Amino acid sequence: MLLEDKPGTGKTSLAKALAAAVRGSRGRIQFTPDLLPSDVIGANVFDQRSGEFEFRAGPVFCSVLLADEINRASPKTQSALLQVMEERQVTIDGETYEAPSPFIVIATQNPVEQLGTYPLPEAQLDRFLIRTALDYPDHSAAIALVAESSRIDRTIGIEPVVTTERVVELSDLASNAYIAPNLLDYIVSLVEATRTDRRCELGASMRGGLALARCGKVYAMAHNRHYVTPDDIKAIAQAVLAHRLIISADAQIDGVKQSDVIDDVLRQVPVPAAGDPRMAGATA
């Protein structure tokens, strides 16, 4: 998951809270301009006593990884996460090392307009299942936060509510949710529509379509249903697809945003009829 918003909106606090809620190994990387790929994935280090190279694992070898301000590191260092985020393994000097299961990355980043940031490579953005923003709290919530200004770290004391083993079980359970054939066609049509949109230099990849189906299943199961509806897909489309689009330069000048393209695509692509009894309650 990628949390993207302005500084001071609580991205790191939320990421730390989510990581603390899972009982398992946790790691954190504070991304800075001088961070090296070996600081992320590890490296082979020569041991003078044994006369041999020894692998020293980096912080990515954990179940829940917090990547704070990920776009403050150079593109070379950011790219060190590409293999492990896709394949759940790291290859160093020809040797492959498996990451734990589950492997979850919760990353935060500031908008690319901020000083000292680098845009994330398109290939890495595509590996994030979802992207979301927090925005500033409303007036009443801001008052409550200011009233507790003496609390420096609000994540202290958070107790785990789920184990990593249970996360795997829930993931397997969600994979069994039913998606009707016409809804699969709807998902693919949404993805294809982003590729043919003239405002997009690059549309959503097949990884985006797979992510939309996976998240649709999870969304349905979270709402006590064993089947996915069109409304489930529409509810998560922004979070799953928007960050995978590259808007053309001309469209950016006109003020077009990724979210605008997704909104238009959702309006233009015909919604499948809820003819299957397992899709009862879906709206067109």
Short mmCIF file of C-alpha atoms in Angstrom, two decimals:
data_model
loop_
_atom_site.label_atom_id
_atom_site.label_comp_id
_atom_site.label_asym_id
_atom_site.label_seq_id
_atom_site.Cartn_x
_atom_site.Cartn_y
_atom_site.Cartn_z
CA MET A 1 0.00 0.00 0.00
CA LEU A 2 1.23 3.47 -0.91
CA LEU A 3 0.16 6.42 1.26
CA GLU A 4 0.67 9.65 -0.63
CA ASP A 5 -0.14 13.08 0.75
CA LYS A 6 1.28 16.37 1.94
CA PRO A 7 3.71 16.48 4.90
CA GLY A 8 2.05 16.45 8.30
CA THR A 9 -1.10 14.55 7.38
CA GLY A 10 -0.28 11.47 9.48
CA LYS A 11 1.02 9.13 6.79
CA THR A 12 3.84 7.73 8.89
CA SER A 13 1.64 7.42 11.98
CA LEU A 14 -0.95 5.43 10.04
CA ALA A 15 1.71 3.22 8.44
CA LYS A 16 3.30 2.53 11.84
CA ALA A 17 -0.11 1.74 13.33
CA LEU A 18 -0.95 -0.69 10.54
CA ALA A 19 2.42 -2.39 10.91
CA ALA A 20 2.00 -2.64 14.69
CA ALA A 21 -1.44 -4.22 14.27
CA VAL A 22 0.12 -7.34 12.69
CA ARG A 23 1.93 -9.73 15.01
CA GLY A 24 5.11 -10.66 13.16
CA SER A 25 8.53 -9.44 12.16
CA ARG A 26 8.62 -5.76 11.23
CA GLY A 27 11.20 -3.57 9.57
CA ARG A 28 11.52 0.10 8.77
CA ILE A 29 13.55 1.99 6.19
CA GLN A 30 13.83 5.77 6.35
CA PHE A 31 14.52 6.65 2.73
CA THR A 32 17.07 9.45 2.26
CA PRO A 33 19.07 10.66 -0.77
CA ASP A 34 22.24 8.90 0.42
CA LEU A 35 20.58 5.50 0.96
CA LEU A 36 22.16 2.66 -1.04
CA PRO A 37 20.49 -0.47 -2.47
CA SER A 38 22.55 -2.62 -0.07
CA ASP A 39 21.01 -0.68 2.83
CA VAL A 40 17.64 -1.99 1.66
CA ILE A 41 18.14 -5.59 0.56
CA GLY A 42 21.44 -6.47 2.23
CA ALA A 43 24.85 -7.46 0.88
CA ASN A 44 27.59 -10.08 0.99
CA VAL A 45 30.23 -8.95 3.50
CA PHE A 46 33.72 -10.44 3.75
CA ASP A 47 34.38 -12.06 7.12
CA GLN A 48 38.10 -11.79 7.87
CA ARG A 49 37.98 -14.48 10.53
CA SER A 50 36.46 -17.14 8.30
CA GLY A 51 37.92 -15.83 5.06
CA GLU A 52 34.51 -16.12 3.39
CA PHE A 53 31.73 -13.82 2.27
CA GLU A 54 28.69 -13.82 4.52
CA PHE A 55 25.24 -12.58 3.56
CA ARG A 56 23.85 -9.93 5.86
CA ALA A 57 20.14 -9.48 5.26
CA GLY A 58 18.70 -6.01 4.85
CA PRO A 59 15.52 -4.72 6.50
CA VAL A 60 13.33 -6.04 3.65
CA PHE A 61 13.50 -9.50 5.21
CA CYS A 62 10.46 -9.08 7.43
CA SER A 63 6.72 -9.66 7.21
CA VAL A 64 5.67 -6.00 7.41
CA LEU A 65 8.02 -3.39 5.96
CA LEU A 66 7.48 0.33 6.55
CA ALA A 67 9.14 2.32 3.77
CA ASP A 68 8.96 5.90 5.01
CA GLU A 69 9.21 8.75 2.48
CA ILE A 70 10.14 6.27 -0.22
CA ASN A 71 10.49 8.92 -2.92
CA ARG A 72 13.30 10.75 -1.14
CA ALA A 73 15.81 8.09 -2.20
CA SER A 74 17.41 7.97 -5.63
CA PRO A 75 15.72 5.92 -8.38
CA LYS A 76 18.57 3.38 -8.14
CA THR A 77 17.79 2.70 -4.48
CA GLN A 78 14.03 2.69 -5.06
CA SER A 79 14.53 0.04 -7.72
CA ALA A 80 16.11 -2.27 -5.15
CA LEU A 81 12.57 -3.09 -4.05
CA LEU A 82 11.34 -4.15 -7.49
CA GLN A 83 12.18 -7.85 -7.25
CA VAL A 84 11.11 -8.41 -3.66
CA MET A 85 7.79 -6.60 -4.15
CA GLU A 86 6.95 -8.74 -7.18
CA GLU A 87 8.55 -12.11 -6.45
CA ARG A 88 8.92 -12.06 -2.65
CA GLN A 89 12.60 -12.85 -3.01
CA VAL A 90 15.95 -11.11 -3.47
CA THR A 91 18.86 -12.15 -5.70
CA ILE A 92 22.34 -11.03 -4.66
CA ASP A 93 25.49 -12.21 -6.43
CA GLY A 94 23.58 -15.05 -8.07
CA GLU A 95 22.08 -16.33 -4.80
CA THR A 96 18.33 -16.09 -4.18
CA TYR A 97 16.94 -15.43 -0.69
CA GLU A 98 13.25 -15.82 0.10
CA ALA A 99 11.33 -13.10 1.96
CA PRO A 100 8.91 -14.15 4.73
CA SER A 101 5.26 -14.90 3.99
CA PRO A 102 3.26 -12.75 4.04
CA PHE A 103 5.40 -9.89 2.79
CA ILE A 104 3.65 -6.53 3.11
CA VAL A 105 5.07 -3.15 2.13
CA ILE A 106 3.45 -0.03 3.57
CA ALA A 107 5.11 2.98 1.98
CA THR A 108 4.64 6.71 2.42
CA GLN A 109 5.60 9.44 0.00
CA ASN A 110 5.23 13.19 -0.35
CA PRO A 111 3.86 14.72 -3.57
CA VAL A 112 6.50 14.89 -6.30
CA GLU A 113 6.23 18.67 -6.30
CA GLN A 114 7.94 18.75 -2.90
CA LEU A 115 11.64 19.60 -2.78
CA GLY A 116 14.05 16.68 -2.43
CA THR A 117 11.77 14.05 -3.95
CA TYR A 118 12.24 11.73 -6.91
CA PRO A 119 9.34 10.28 -8.90
CA LEU A 120 8.87 6.57 -8.29
CA PRO A 121 9.65 4.41 -11.36
CA GLU A 122 6.49 3.33 -13.21
CA ALA A 123 7.42 -0.32 -12.66
CA GLN A 124 7.50 0.20 -8.91
CA LEU A 125 4.25 2.16 -8.77
CA ASP A 126 2.64 -0.74 -10.63
CA ARG A 127 3.72 -3.10 -7.87
CA PHE A 128 1.71 -1.30 -5.20
CA LEU A 129 -1.67 -2.94 -4.87
CA ILE A 130 -3.38 0.31 -3.86
CA ARG A 131 -2.58 3.97 -3.35
CA THR A 132 -4.57 6.24 -1.08
CA ALA A 133 -4.37 9.66 0.56
CA LEU A 134 -5.33 10.95 4.00
CA ASP A 135 -5.76 14.73 3.58
CA TYR A 136 -5.93 17.05 6.57
CA PRO A 137 -8.28 16.16 9.45
CA ASP A 138 -11.56 18.03 9.78
CA HIS A 139 -11.91 20.83 12.33
CA SER A 140 -13.17 18.72 15.24
CA ALA A 141 -10.54 16.02 14.69
CA ALA A 142 -7.83 18.69 14.51
CA ILE A 143 -8.96 20.10 17.87
CA ALA A 144 -8.73 16.62 19.43
CA LEU A 145 -5.22 16.18 18.04
CA VAL A 146 -4.05 19.57 19.31
CA ALA A 147 -5.51 18.81 22.74
CA GLU A 148 -3.16 15.80 22.92
CA SER A 149 -0.11 17.67 21.65
CA SER A 150 2.03 16.24 24.46
CA ARG A 151 1.79 12.77 22.86
CA ILE A 152 4.79 12.55 20.56
CA ASP A 153 4.18 9.06 19.18
CA ARG A 154 0.50 8.09 18.94
CA THR A 155 1.32 4.55 17.86
CA ILE A 156 2.86 3.58 21.22
CA GLY A 157 0.71 1.00 22.97
CA ILE A 158 -0.97 -0.38 19.86
CA GLU A 159 -1.45 -4.11 20.34
CA PRO A 160 -1.40 -6.59 17.43
CA VAL A 161 -4.87 -7.73 16.42
CA VAL A 162 -3.90 -10.37 13.85
CA THR A 163 -1.01 -12.75 13.26
CA THR A 164 0.85 -13.15 9.99
CA GLU A 165 -0.51 -16.70 9.78
CA ARG A 166 -4.05 -15.35 10.01
CA VAL A 167 -3.28 -12.81 7.28
CA VAL A 168 -2.32 -15.68 4.98
CA GLU A 169 -5.50 -17.56 5.91
CA LEU A 170 -7.69 -14.53 5.21
CA SER A 171 -5.93 -13.99 1.89
CA ASP A 172 -6.63 -17.58 0.88
CA LEU A 173 -10.26 -17.20 2.00
CA ALA A 174 -10.75 -14.06 -0.08
CA SER A 175 -9.33 -15.77 -3.16
CA ASN A 176 -12.36 -18.09 -3.13
CA ALA A 177 -14.86 -15.26 -3.66
CA TYR A 178 -16.85 -15.65 -6.88
CA ILE A 179 -16.53 -13.28 -9.83
CA ALA A 180 -19.07 -13.78 -12.62
CA PRO A 181 -17.74 -14.01 -16.20
CA ASN A 182 -19.46 -10.76 -17.22
CA LEU A 183 -17.79 -9.00 -14.30
CA LEU A 184 -14.39 -10.29 -15.41
CA ASP A 185 -15.18 -8.76 -18.80
CA TYR A 186 -16.05 -5.49 -17.03
CA ILE A 187 -12.71 -5.44 -15.20
CA VAL A 188 -10.74 -6.02 -18.40
CA SER A 189 -12.79 -3.39 -20.22
CA LEU A 190 -12.00 -0.81 -17.54
CA VAL A 191 -8.29 -1.54 -17.82
CA GLU A 192 -8.36 -1.43 -21.62
CA ALA A 193 -10.27 1.86 -21.57
CA THR A 194 -7.41 3.54 -19.70
CA ARG A 195 -4.99 2.44 -22.42
CA THR A 196 -7.07 3.96 -25.24
CA ASP A 197 -7.76 7.22 -23.42
CA ARG A 198 -5.97 9.97 -25.34
CA ARG A 199 -5.07 11.75 -22.10
CA CYS A 200 -2.96 8.79 -20.97
CA GLU A 201 0.58 8.29 -22.14
CA LEU A 202 0.47 4.92 -20.38
CA GLY A 203 -2.66 3.10 -19.24
CA ALA A 204 -3.12 0.43 -16.60
CA SER A 205 -1.20 -2.83 -17.05
CA MET A 206 -2.49 -6.36 -16.72
CA ARG A 207 -1.10 -6.24 -13.19
CA GLY A 208 -3.70 -3.54 -12.58
CA GLY A 209 -6.48 -5.80 -13.84
CA LEU A 210 -5.32 -8.63 -11.61
CA ALA A 211 -5.14 -6.24 -8.65
CA LEU A 212 -8.67 -5.01 -9.35
CA ALA A 213 -10.00 -8.57 -9.28
CA ARG A 214 -8.08 -9.43 -6.11
CA CYS A 215 -9.18 -6.29 -4.29
CA GLY A 216 -12.75 -6.82 -5.47
CA LYS A 217 -12.76 -10.22 -3.80
CA VAL A 218 -11.35 -8.82 -0.57
CA TYR A 219 -13.86 -5.94 -0.61
CA ALA A 220 -16.75 -8.37 -1.10
CA MET A 221 -15.62 -10.70 1.70
CA ALA A 222 -15.13 -7.70 4.01
CA HIS A 223 -18.81 -6.92 3.39
CA ASN A 224 -19.90 -10.48 4.25
CA ARG A 225 -20.42 -11.61 0.67
CA HIS A 226 -18.84 -14.53 -1.14
CA TYR A 227 -19.41 -12.93 -4.56
CA VAL A 228 -18.20 -9.70 -6.19
CA THR A 229 -20.57 -7.06 -7.57
CA PRO A 230 -19.97 -4.19 -10.02
CA ASP A 231 -20.34 -1.77 -7.11
CA ASP A 232 -17.39 -3.46 -5.40
CA ILE A 233 -15.22 -2.86 -8.45
CA LYS A 234 -16.36 0.76 -8.79
CA ALA A 235 -15.69 1.40 -5.10
CA ILE A 236 -12.03 0.38 -5.30
CA ALA A 237 -11.16 1.40 -8.88
CA GLN A 238 -9.58 4.74 -7.90
CA ALA A 239 -7.32 3.24 -5.23
CA VAL A 240 -6.27 0.32 -7.43
CA LEU A 241 -5.89 1.87 -10.90
CA ALA A 242 -5.23 5.62 -10.67
CA HIS A 243 -1.57 5.42 -9.63
CA ARG A 244 -0.81 3.12 -12.58
CA LEU A 245 -1.67 5.79 -15.18
CA ILE A 246 0.81 8.18 -16.77
CA ILE A 247 -0.93 11.37 -17.90
CA SER A 248 0.40 12.96 -21.09
CA ALA A 249 2.17 16.31 -20.91
CA ASP A 250 -0.60 18.09 -22.83
CA ALA A 251 -3.27 16.69 -20.51
CA GLN A 252 -1.26 17.73 -17.46
CA ILE A 253 -1.12 21.29 -18.80
CA ASP A 254 -4.92 21.17 -19.07
CA GLY A 255 -5.10 20.13 -15.42
CA VAL A 256 -6.15 16.52 -16.01
CA LYS A 257 -5.50 14.19 -13.08
CA GLN A 258 -5.31 10.42 -12.89
CA SER A 259 -8.51 10.38 -10.84
CA ASP A 260 -10.32 12.28 -13.61
CA VAL A 261 -9.50 9.56 -16.13
CA ILE A 262 -10.73 6.81 -13.80
CA ASP A 263 -13.97 8.72 -13.11
CA ASP A 264 -14.61 9.08 -16.84
CA VAL A 265 -13.79 5.45 -17.54
CA LEU A 266 -16.22 4.31 -14.84
CA ARG A 267 -18.94 6.43 -16.45
CA GLN A 268 -18.23 5.31 -20.01
CA VAL A 269 -17.70 1.54 -19.68
CA PRO A 270 -21.08 -0.26 -19.55
CA VAL A 271 -21.79 -1.90 -16.21
CA PRO A 272 -22.77 -5.59 -16.53
CA ALA A 273 -26.30 -6.56 -15.65
CA ALA A 274 -26.80 -8.37 -12.35
CA GLY A 275 -28.34 -11.42 -13.94
CA ASP A 276 -26.48 -14.01 -11.89
CA PRO A 277 -28.27 -14.73 -8.57
CA ARG A 278 -24.94 -14.44 -6.80
CA MET A 279 -24.78 -10.83 -7.99
CA ALA A 280 -28.11 -9.87 -6.47
CA GLY A 281 -28.00 -6.38 -5.02
CA ALA A 282 -25.54 -5.01 -7.59
CA THR A 283 -26.58 -1.79 -9.26
CA ALA A 284 -26.00 -0.75 -12.84
#
